[in-house]
Amino acid sequence: MEPRGTKRGAGKIEAAEPQNKLPRPAPSLPTDPALYSGSFPFYRRPSQLGCFSLDAQRQYHGDARALRYYSPPPTNGQGPNFDLRDGYPDRYQPRDEEVREHLDHLLRWLLEHRGQLEGGPGWLAGAIVTWRGHLTKLLTTPYERQEGWQLAASRFQGTLYLSEVETLAAQAQRLARPPLLRELMYMGYKFEQYMCADKPGGSPDPSGEVNTNVAFCSVLRSRLGNHPLLFSGEVDCTDLQAPSSQPPTCYVELKTSKEMHSPGQWRSFYRHKLLKWWAQSFLLGVPNVVAGFRNPEGFICSLKTFPTMQMFEHVRNDRDGWNPSVCMNFCAAFLSFAQNTVVQDDPRLVHLFSWEPGRAVTVSVHQDAPYAFLPTWYVDAMTQDLPLPPKTPSPKD
Ligand code: GDP
Ligand code: MG
């Protein structure tokens, strides 16, 4: 395969055969922001290919039944007064985090729609398939100082699949999660319940349960540089009043954050939290993030909309801020690195990319358990080369 590297940070891969018999250094990819500060790379406007829903039992449905509708409180002088601790823990049904879902739900969608993919024959074979959340972690890597990551990669029928592996540190943190952090996680979901209706034109019902098994996921096509992408991300809600009703531009991301009082608190918010919010929403093409600010008692008393495309303005003149070009250039460099590293087409072979803050991305190679993540039901169905269902003409064709 042709190297797909951008010039910067393409890894310490030898360009040609070594002149001598010295062992070639293990390839690695540096993550220093200074290495990725070129111009903003090409990123295709994400277009939605489809969607799916996960129900209260985490069962897959190939439709939008879990999509919710943006329903902010009336702006009648007073601000909101949402008690985010209401219902905790008695009306909380958290998803079982021990269940490793890998890419399974996305693969089910892909299996059921592989015959109708746009982009021409062979598009999927040249694409990268992953979750939006994995790409978010790549975008923020040059600025991340706390949490490392591991991404498992397998090539199958040309396509490169990327699936996160929980690091030992992340697992340890999750198992030892302090009670206050558990409640804080609940509060984020509770905010969504105060802001969303289950039916178009309906009203939020904060008396119900918060069940984090339920999810609406959008499946999108995009391209970063020369890397075609097919990825899926969870979407909080759609705004029927949005200027464009075309997904993903009608989608709204909901977030909570601590109330801020000093300029120093705002600056820190812009440097750290807004980077994560930007990366997540920019990738999927979500135009607005609506933030609820909570007071120390856990009540949301104010709301603020942050347009995704204006987030960078808050750090543009900050020496310690983040730069979207760095995020996207690093992501493109990682995808090139992965494409050039994972050469063999084998769904049971895994290249594990590992990163810890302050270090370079490294690679190790594994076969089958425990790292292989493409399920046999997927590999078998894709291999049987079943006669593909004919492409149904869409109204737009
Ligand atoms: P996000 O951007 O981190 O929210 O993740 P995505 O939007 O890419 O979500 C991909 C899938 O992972 C969806 O089915 C989500 O419900 C699920 N998901 C989201 N966050 C988490 C998490 O923290 N842990 C696990 N195991 N799954 C998650
Ligand atoms: Mg959210």
Tab-separated table of C-alpha atoms and ligand atoms in Angstrom:
chain	number	residue	atom	x	y	z
A	1	MET	CA	0.000	0.000	0.000
A	2	GLU	CA	1.201	3.509	-0.779
A	3	PRO	CA	2.257	5.431	2.289
A	4	ARG	CA	-0.630	7.733	3.130
A	5	GLY	CA	1.478	9.845	5.442
A	6	THR	CA	1.229	13.542	5.799
A	7	LYS	CA	4.757	14.891	5.878
A	8	ARG	CA	4.683	15.749	9.521
A	9	GLY	CA	4.807	13.124	12.191
A	10	ALA	CA	4.498	10.222	9.798
A	11	GLY	CA	6.391	8.098	12.268
A	12	LYS	CA	9.919	6.806	12.420
A	13	ILE	CA	9.330	4.351	9.608
A	14	GLU	CA	12.332	3.643	7.423
A	15	ALA	CA	11.631	4.933	3.945
A	16	ALA	CA	13.718	2.321	2.159
A	17	GLU	CA	15.499	-0.952	2.895
A	18	PRO	CA	18.109	-0.390	5.570
A	19	GLN	CA	21.611	-0.377	4.045
A	20	ASN	CA	22.887	-2.789	6.656
A	21	LYS	CA	21.421	-5.646	8.618
A	22	LEU	CA	20.740	-3.615	11.756
A	23	PRO	CA	17.284	-4.289	13.147
A	24	ARG	CA	14.864	-1.577	12.131
A	25	PRO	CA	13.655	0.538	15.062
A	26	ALA	CA	10.163	-0.231	16.278
A	27	PRO	CA	7.872	2.258	14.567
A	28	SER	CA	6.337	4.947	16.753
A	29	LEU	CA	4.419	8.180	16.297
A	30	PRO	CA	5.250	11.330	18.292
A	31	THR	CA	2.401	13.427	19.660
A	32	ASP	CA	4.013	16.824	20.456
A	33	PRO	CA	1.669	19.623	19.315
A	34	ALA	CA	4.586	21.511	17.716
A	35	LEU	CA	4.942	18.712	15.149
A	36	TYR	CA	1.371	19.115	13.858
A	37	SER	CA	0.897	22.863	13.598
A	38	GLY	CA	0.476	23.065	9.828
A	39	SER	CA	-2.604	24.349	8.062
A	40	PHE	CA	-5.986	22.785	8.727
A	41	PRO	CA	-6.325	19.540	6.740
A	42	PHE	CA	-9.257	18.642	4.501
A	43	TYR	CA	-12.240	17.357	6.479
A	44	ARG	CA	-15.301	16.412	4.447
A	45	ARG	CA	-18.575	17.772	5.809
A	46	PRO	CA	-19.950	14.706	7.618
A	47	SER	CA	-23.074	13.296	5.983
A	48	GLN	CA	-25.425	10.929	7.744
A	49	LEU	CA	-25.718	7.499	6.117
A	50	GLY	CA	-28.208	6.145	8.616
A	51	CYS	CA	-28.822	5.573	12.281
A	52	PHE	CA	-29.732	2.980	14.879
A	53	SER	CA	-31.073	2.875	18.397
A	54	LEU	CA	-30.259	0.899	21.527
A	55	ASP	CA	-33.177	0.313	23.882
A	56	ALA	CA	-33.454	0.111	27.679
A	57	GLN	CA	-32.137	-3.471	27.501
A	58	ARG	CA	-29.292	-2.348	25.182
A	59	GLN	CA	-30.931	-4.172	22.277
A	60	TYR	CA	-30.242	-2.920	18.729
A	61	HIS	CA	-32.963	-1.502	16.498
A	62	GLY	CA	-32.255	-0.267	12.987
A	63	ASP	CA	-34.318	2.885	13.417
A	64	ALA	CA	-34.489	6.245	15.248
A	65	ARG	CA	-36.770	5.162	18.109
A	66	ALA	CA	-34.320	6.433	20.745
A	67	LEU	CA	-33.935	9.868	19.159
A	68	ARG	CA	-35.082	12.635	21.513
A	69	TYR	CA	-36.272	16.158	20.796
A	70	TYR	CA	-34.610	19.323	22.061
A	71	SER	CA	-37.051	20.993	24.449
A	72	PRO	CA	-35.382	23.765	26.462
A	73	PRO	CA	-37.320	25.501	29.249
A	74	PRO	CA	-39.234	28.703	28.364
A	75	THR	CA	-37.035	31.808	28.581
A	76	ASN	CA	-39.499	33.789	30.720
A	77	GLY	CA	-37.163	35.996	32.685
A	78	GLN	CA	-36.033	33.429	35.247
A	79	GLY	CA	-33.421	30.838	34.453
A	80	PRO	CA	-33.898	27.102	34.869
A	81	ASN	CA	-33.775	25.370	38.231
A	82	PHE	CA	-33.027	21.723	37.413
A	83	ASP	CA	-32.214	19.501	40.385
A	84	LEU	CA	-29.703	17.128	38.809
A	85	ARG	CA	-29.535	14.911	41.909
A	86	ASP	CA	-33.243	14.144	41.809
A	87	GLY	CA	-33.816	10.415	41.284
A	88	TYR	CA	-30.328	9.343	42.317
A	89	PRO	CA	-29.808	6.480	42.874
A	90	ASP	CA	-33.321	5.033	42.958
A	91	ARG	CA	-34.360	6.037	39.420
A	92	TYR	CA	-30.979	5.289	37.829
A	93	GLN	CA	-30.344	2.275	35.624
A	94	PRO	CA	-26.726	2.568	34.529
A	95	ARG	CA	-25.407	0.556	31.613
A	96	ASP	CA	-23.257	-2.454	32.573
A	97	GLU	CA	-19.760	-1.166	31.882
A	98	GLU	CA	-18.296	-4.678	32.152
A	99	VAL	CA	-19.913	-5.585	28.817
A	100	ARG	CA	-17.378	-5.069	26.030
A	101	GLU	CA	-19.370	-4.086	22.974
A	102	HIS	CA	-16.394	-3.288	20.742
A	103	LEU	CA	-17.714	-2.107	17.350
A	104	ASP	CA	-20.575	-4.631	17.397
A	105	HIS	CA	-23.590	-2.311	17.009
A	106	LEU	CA	-21.894	-0.333	14.264
A	107	LEU	CA	-20.906	-3.583	12.515
A	108	ARG	CA	-24.498	-4.770	12.610
A	109	TRP	CA	-25.590	-1.539	10.943
A	110	LEU	CA	-22.810	-1.897	8.370
A	111	LEU	CA	-23.684	-5.519	7.609
A	112	GLU	CA	-27.300	-4.597	7.028
A	113	HIS	CA	-26.462	-1.599	4.829
A	114	ARG	CA	-23.294	-2.691	3.010
A	115	GLY	CA	-25.193	-3.112	-0.228
A	116	GLN	CA	-26.487	0.452	-0.167
A	117	LEU	CA	-23.314	2.368	0.702
A	118	GLU	CA	-22.590	5.417	-1.417
A	119	GLY	CA	-19.134	6.344	-2.628
A	120	GLY	CA	-18.953	3.765	-5.395
A	121	PRO	CA	-17.789	0.150	-5.452
A	122	GLY	CA	-14.831	-0.423	-3.213
A	123	TRP	CA	-15.473	2.642	-1.077
A	124	LEU	CA	-15.719	0.568	2.099
A	125	ALA	CA	-12.522	-1.324	1.264
A	126	GLY	CA	-10.595	1.960	1.432
A	127	ALA	CA	-12.321	3.290	4.533
A	128	ILE	CA	-11.642	3.382	8.250
A	129	VAL	CA	-14.507	2.184	10.464
A	130	THR	CA	-14.688	3.250	14.104
A	131	TRP	CA	-16.663	5.052	16.821
A	132	ARG	CA	-16.682	8.838	16.892
A	133	GLY	CA	-15.510	8.677	20.527
A	134	HIS	CA	-12.283	6.946	19.434
A	135	LEU	CA	-11.583	9.715	16.927
A	136	THR	CA	-12.276	12.303	19.664
A	137	LYS	CA	-9.484	10.753	21.743
A	138	LEU	CA	-7.119	10.981	18.774
A	139	LEU	CA	-7.988	14.645	18.194
A	140	THR	CA	-7.229	15.627	21.789
A	141	THR	CA	-4.084	13.479	22.168
A	142	PRO	CA	-1.507	16.254	21.512
A	143	TYR	CA	-2.975	18.197	24.480
A	144	GLU	CA	-3.883	15.327	26.813
A	145	ARG	CA	-1.793	15.133	30.002
A	146	GLN	CA	-3.805	12.691	32.096
A	147	GLU	CA	-5.245	9.702	30.307
A	148	GLY	CA	-3.602	7.370	27.819
A	149	TRP	CA	-5.410	5.097	25.381
A	150	GLN	CA	-5.147	1.858	23.467
A	151	LEU	CA	-6.660	1.287	20.041
A	152	ALA	CA	-6.884	-2.156	18.487
A	153	ALA	CA	-6.703	-2.227	14.682
A	154	SER	CA	-7.581	-5.006	12.224
A	155	ARG	CA	-7.705	-4.958	8.440
A	156	PHE	CA	-10.470	-7.015	6.819
A	157	GLN	CA	-11.447	-6.944	3.130
A	158	GLY	CA	-9.329	-3.812	2.833
A	159	THR	CA	-11.180	-1.847	5.505
A	160	LEU	CA	-9.286	-0.752	8.602
A	161	TYR	CA	-11.321	-1.198	11.791
A	162	LEU	CA	-10.309	0.678	14.969
A	163	SER	CA	-11.723	-0.355	18.355
A	164	GLU	CA	-10.680	0.996	21.742
A	165	VAL	CA	-9.283	-1.244	24.462
A	166	GLU	CA	-9.750	-0.084	28.046
A	167	THR	CA	-6.322	0.582	29.560
A	168	LEU	CA	-5.433	-1.015	32.898
A	169	ALA	CA	-5.334	2.470	34.449
A	170	ALA	CA	-8.801	3.301	33.091
A	171	GLN	CA	-10.139	-0.014	34.345
A	172	ALA	CA	-8.649	0.563	37.793
A	173	GLN	CA	-10.139	4.067	37.906
A	174	ARG	CA	-13.539	2.814	36.798
A	175	LEU	CA	-13.602	0.055	39.429
A	176	ALA	CA	-12.534	2.506	42.135
A	177	ARG	CA	-14.787	5.340	40.948
A	178	PRO	CA	-15.595	7.529	43.971
A	179	PRO	CA	-19.317	7.807	44.881
A	180	LEU	CA	-19.303	11.540	44.126
A	181	LEU	CA	-18.012	10.888	40.610
A	182	ARG	CA	-20.735	8.267	40.076
A	183	GLU	CA	-23.338	10.837	41.052
A	184	LEU	CA	-21.731	13.427	38.765
A	185	MET	CA	-22.061	11.004	35.840
A	186	TYR	CA	-25.744	10.545	36.665
A	187	MET	CA	-26.208	14.304	36.756
A	188	GLY	CA	-25.004	14.629	33.157
A	189	TYR	CA	-27.695	12.205	31.993
A	190	LYS	CA	-30.301	13.821	34.238
A	191	PHE	CA	-29.654	17.143	32.507
A	192	GLU	CA	-30.474	15.485	29.165
A	193	GLN	CA	-33.768	14.311	30.650
A	194	TYR	CA	-34.685	17.889	31.690
A	195	MET	CA	-33.857	19.196	28.197
A	196	CYS	CA	-35.343	16.503	25.931
A	197	ALA	CA	-38.790	15.193	25.032
A	198	ASP	CA	-39.398	11.656	23.805
A	199	LYS	CA	-41.845	12.792	21.129
A	200	PRO	CA	-41.795	15.747	18.691
A	201	GLY	CA	-43.582	18.667	20.333
A	202	GLY	CA	-43.649	16.885	23.689
A	203	SER	CA	-42.323	18.022	27.056
A	204	PRO	CA	-39.502	16.599	29.147
A	205	ASP	CA	-40.559	14.167	31.874
A	206	PRO	CA	-38.081	14.341	34.762
A	207	SER	CA	-40.220	11.918	36.812
A	208	GLY	CA	-39.066	8.948	34.753
A	209	GLU	CA	-35.983	6.774	35.107
A	210	VAL	CA	-32.550	7.599	33.754
A	211	ASN	CA	-31.470	4.522	31.787
A	212	THR	CA	-28.070	4.892	30.149
A	213	ASN	CA	-28.543	1.760	28.036
A	214	VAL	CA	-30.719	3.846	25.751
A	215	ALA	CA	-28.835	5.503	22.909
A	216	PHE	CA	-29.497	7.015	19.498
A	217	CYS	CA	-26.509	6.668	17.202
A	218	SER	CA	-25.932	8.451	13.910
A	219	VAL	CA	-23.776	6.722	11.267
A	220	LEU	CA	-21.773	9.125	9.151
A	221	ARG	CA	-19.445	9.312	6.199
A	222	SER	CA	-16.581	11.774	6.110
A	223	ARG	CA	-12.962	12.000	5.032
A	224	LEU	CA	-9.888	13.369	6.783
A	225	GLY	CA	-7.150	14.151	4.244
A	226	ASN	CA	-7.090	11.036	2.081
A	227	HIS	CA	-8.718	8.820	4.721
A	228	PRO	CA	-12.348	7.941	3.983
A	229	LEU	CA	-14.195	7.497	7.283
A	230	LEU	CA	-17.317	5.624	8.327
A	231	PHE	CA	-18.078	6.198	11.979
A	232	SER	CA	-20.938	6.346	14.419
A	233	GLY	CA	-21.578	8.545	17.403
A	234	GLU	CA	-24.228	8.883	20.057
A	235	VAL	CA	-26.437	11.943	19.569
A	236	ASP	CA	-28.270	13.573	22.472
A	237	CYS	CA	-31.196	15.119	20.606
A	238	THR	CA	-32.481	16.829	17.460
A	239	ASP	CA	-33.803	20.384	17.287
A	240	LEU	CA	-36.957	20.588	15.166
A	241	GLN	CA	-36.475	24.367	15.122
A	242	ALA	CA	-32.910	24.226	13.801
A	243	PRO	CA	-32.167	26.342	10.683
A	244	SER	CA	-31.540	23.126	8.750
A	245	SER	CA	-33.496	19.960	9.440
A	246	GLN	CA	-30.845	17.878	7.717
A	247	PRO	CA	-28.855	15.651	10.048
A	248	PRO	CA	-26.309	16.106	11.485
A	249	THR	CA	-26.920	19.888	11.422
A	250	CYS	CA	-30.186	19.540	13.398
A	251	TYR	CA	-28.442	17.700	16.239
A	252	VAL	CA	-27.663	19.265	19.613
A	253	GLU	CA	-25.066	18.090	22.138
A	254	LEU	CA	-25.902	18.654	25.817
A	255	LYS	CA	-23.247	19.126	28.494
A	256	THR	CA	-23.042	20.180	32.110
A	257	SER	CA	-20.242	22.059	33.793
A	258	LYS	CA	-19.514	23.748	37.105
A	259	GLU	CA	-20.730	27.319	37.469
A	260	MET	CA	-17.826	29.707	36.960
A	261	HIS	CA	-17.176	32.957	38.774
A	262	SER	CA	-13.641	34.130	38.019
A	263	PRO	CA	-11.855	34.862	34.722
A	264	GLY	CA	-9.333	32.180	35.707
A	265	GLN	CA	-12.097	29.578	35.898
A	266	TRP	CA	-13.389	30.543	32.450
A	267	ARG	CA	-9.865	30.406	30.987
A	268	SER	CA	-9.339	26.900	32.359
A	269	PHE	CA	-12.756	25.872	31.015
A	270	TYR	CA	-11.851	27.145	27.541
A	271	ARG	CA	-8.463	25.386	27.609
A	272	HIS	CA	-9.598	21.983	28.774
A	273	LYS	CA	-13.324	21.329	28.595
A	274	LEU	CA	-14.060	23.260	25.421
A	275	LEU	CA	-11.345	21.279	23.592
A	276	LYS	CA	-13.165	18.022	24.362
A	277	TRP	CA	-16.551	19.488	23.496
A	278	TRP	CA	-15.204	20.888	20.218
A	279	ALA	CA	-13.496	17.641	19.163
A	280	GLN	CA	-16.574	15.515	19.824
A	281	SER	CA	-19.085	17.787	18.099
A	282	PHE	CA	-16.879	18.930	15.224
A	283	LEU	CA	-16.208	15.342	14.120
A	284	LEU	CA	-19.900	14.551	13.830
A	285	GLY	CA	-20.925	17.951	12.448
A	286	VAL	CA	-23.057	18.936	15.434
A	287	PRO	CA	-23.341	22.745	15.185
A	288	ASN	CA	-24.209	23.604	18.794
A	289	VAL	CA	-23.384	22.442	22.299
A	290	VAL	CA	-25.862	23.584	24.954
A	291	ALA	CA	-24.218	23.784	28.368
A	292	GLY	CA	-26.019	23.761	31.684
A	293	PHE	CA	-24.020	25.290	34.536
A	294	ARG	CA	-24.584	23.677	37.924
A	295	ASN	CA	-24.133	25.288	41.332
A	296	PRO	CA	-22.490	23.478	44.270
A	297	GLU	CA	-25.904	22.093	45.303
A	298	GLY	CA	-26.282	20.325	41.940
A	299	PHE	CA	-28.869	22.642	40.404
A	300	ILE	CA	-28.663	23.961	36.835
A	301	CYS	CA	-29.356	27.700	37.074
A	302	SER	CA	-28.139	28.898	33.683
A	303	LEU	CA	-27.795	27.676	30.102
A	304	LYS	CA	-25.399	28.797	27.408
A	305	THR	CA	-25.122	27.749	23.780
A	306	PHE	CA	-21.628	27.272	22.380
A	307	PRO	CA	-21.547	27.121	18.575
A	308	THR	CA	-18.986	24.460	17.679
A	309	MET	CA	-17.406	26.598	14.966
A	310	GLN	CA	-16.817	29.471	17.424
A	311	MET	CA	-15.217	27.494	20.250
A	312	PHE	CA	-11.680	28.000	19.002
A	313	GLU	CA	-12.097	31.801	19.270
A	314	HIS	CA	-11.941	31.454	23.072
A	315	VAL	CA	-8.355	30.136	22.886
A	316	ARG	CA	-7.113	31.593	19.588
A	317	ASN	CA	-5.004	34.200	21.403
A	318	ASP	CA	-4.097	31.958	24.362
A	319	ARG	CA	-0.497	30.701	24.376
A	320	ASP	CA	-1.669	27.729	26.420
A	321	GLY	CA	-4.759	27.092	24.321
A	322	TRP	CA	-5.462	24.363	21.770
A	323	ASN	CA	-5.429	24.514	17.998
A	324	PRO	CA	-7.913	22.615	15.803
A	325	SER	CA	-5.255	22.199	13.085
A	326	VAL	CA	-2.973	20.385	15.524
A	327	CYS	CA	-5.816	18.067	16.540
A	328	MET	CA	-6.807	17.222	12.981
A	329	ASN	CA	-3.229	16.957	11.644
A	330	PHE	CA	-2.313	14.576	14.448
A	331	CYS	CA	-5.411	12.472	13.771
A	332	ALA	CA	-4.565	12.333	10.056
A	333	ALA	CA	-0.976	11.359	10.889
A	334	PHE	CA	-2.185	8.608	13.212
A	335	LEU	CA	-4.538	7.233	10.563
A	336	SER	CA	-1.655	7.200	8.051
A	337	PHE	CA	0.561	5.519	10.638
A	338	ALA	CA	-2.103	2.877	11.276
A	339	GLN	CA	-2.781	2.320	7.551
A	340	ASN	CA	0.940	1.828	6.914
A	341	THR	CA	1.433	-0.423	9.940
A	342	VAL	CA	-1.508	-2.773	9.525
A	343	VAL	CA	-0.554	-4.335	6.208
A	344	GLN	CA	-1.869	-7.879	6.487
A	345	ASP	CA	-5.562	-8.416	5.786
A	346	ASP	CA	-6.667	-10.727	8.592
A	347	PRO	CA	-9.627	-10.183	10.949
A	348	ARG	CA	-7.905	-12.260	13.679
A	349	LEU	CA	-4.723	-10.182	13.632
A	350	VAL	CA	-4.596	-7.091	15.857
A	351	HIS	CA	-2.101	-4.254	15.886
A	352	LEU	CA	-2.476	-2.624	19.285
A	353	PHE	CA	-1.601	1.089	19.324
A	354	SER	CA	-0.769	2.309	22.819
A	355	TRP	CA	-0.216	5.808	24.072
A	356	GLU	CA	0.644	7.344	27.443
A	357	PRO	CA	0.884	11.119	27.983
A	358	GLY	CA	4.379	12.477	27.379
A	359	ARG	CA	5.311	9.523	25.164
A	360	ALA	CA	4.993	8.463	21.535
A	361	VAL	CA	2.364	6.054	20.188
A	362	THR	CA	3.785	2.513	20.085
A	363	VAL	CA	2.588	-0.706	18.440
A	364	SER	CA	2.389	-4.357	19.456
A	365	VAL	CA	1.053	-7.297	17.449
A	366	HIS	CA	-1.452	-9.896	18.666
A	367	GLN	CA	-3.440	-12.833	17.315
A	368	ASP	CA	-6.987	-13.836	18.376
A	369	ALA	CA	-7.991	-13.523	22.060
A	370	PRO	CA	-7.992	-11.309	23.968
A	371	TYR	CA	-7.511	-8.457	21.477
A	372	ALA	CA	-9.259	-9.641	18.285
A	373	PHE	CA	-12.563	-7.744	18.111
A	374	LEU	CA	-14.219	-8.481	14.752
A	375	PRO	CA	-16.964	-11.001	15.632
A	376	THR	CA	-17.305	-14.244	13.661
A	377	TRP	CA	-20.920	-13.397	12.769
A	378	TYR	CA	-19.611	-10.320	10.992
A	379	VAL	CA	-16.565	-11.909	9.377
A	380	ASP	CA	-18.566	-14.942	8.214
A	381	ALA	CA	-21.413	-12.902	6.767
A	382	MET	CA	-19.006	-10.571	4.963
A	383	THR	CA	-16.935	-13.528	3.707
A	384	GLN	CA	-19.863	-15.560	2.380
A	385	ASP	CA	-20.217	-12.851	-0.251
A	386	LEU	CA	-23.955	-13.200	-0.099
A	387	PRO	CA	-25.625	-11.720	-3.160
A	388	LEU	CA	-25.892	-8.113	-2.139
A	389	PRO	CA	-29.373	-6.630	-1.965
A	390	PRO	CA	-29.805	-4.249	-4.930
A	391	LYS	CA	-29.187	-0.595	-4.180
A	392	THR	CA	-32.605	0.875	-3.478
A	393	PRO	CA	-32.915	4.155	-5.342
A	394	SER	CA	-33.245	6.943	-2.816
A	395	PRO	CA	-35.498	9.943	-3.478
A	396	LYS	CA	-32.377	12.066	-3.952
A	397	ASP	CA	-30.967	9.860	-6.737
B	1	GDP	P1	-18.625	9.384	22.940
B	1	GDP	O1	-18.327	10.385	21.875
B	1	GDP	O2	-17.465	9.133	23.865
B	1	GDP	O3	-19.900	9.677	23.670
B	1	GDP	O4	-18.840	7.984	22.236
B	1	GDP	P2	-19.622	7.666	20.867
B	1	GDP	O5	-20.595	8.753	20.567
B	1	GDP	O6	-18.622	7.317	19.839
B	1	GDP	O7	-20.455	6.383	21.304
B	1	GDP	C1	-20.200	5.149	20.728
B	1	GDP	C2	-20.877	4.056	21.512
B	1	GDP	O8	-20.227	3.894	22.772
B	1	GDP	C3	-22.342	4.301	21.807
B	1	GDP	O9	-23.044	3.084	21.739
B	1	GDP	C4	-22.317	4.819	23.223
B	1	GDP	O10	-23.520	4.503	23.904
B	1	GDP	C5	-21.144	4.069	23.809
B	1	GDP	N1	-20.446	4.817	24.845
B	1	GDP	C6	-20.391	6.150	25.009
B	1	GDP	N2	-19.645	6.468	26.074
B	1	GDP	C7	-19.213	5.301	26.596
B	1	GDP	C8	-18.399	4.954	27.710
B	1	GDP	O11	-17.944	5.804	28.469
B	1	GDP	N3	-18.145	3.629	27.896
B	1	GDP	C9	-18.641	2.673	27.057
B	1	GDP	N4	-18.342	1.392	27.276
B	1	GDP	N5	-19.418	2.966	26.024
B	1	GDP	C10	-19.709	4.252	25.792
B	2	MG	MG	-23.970	14.862	26.022
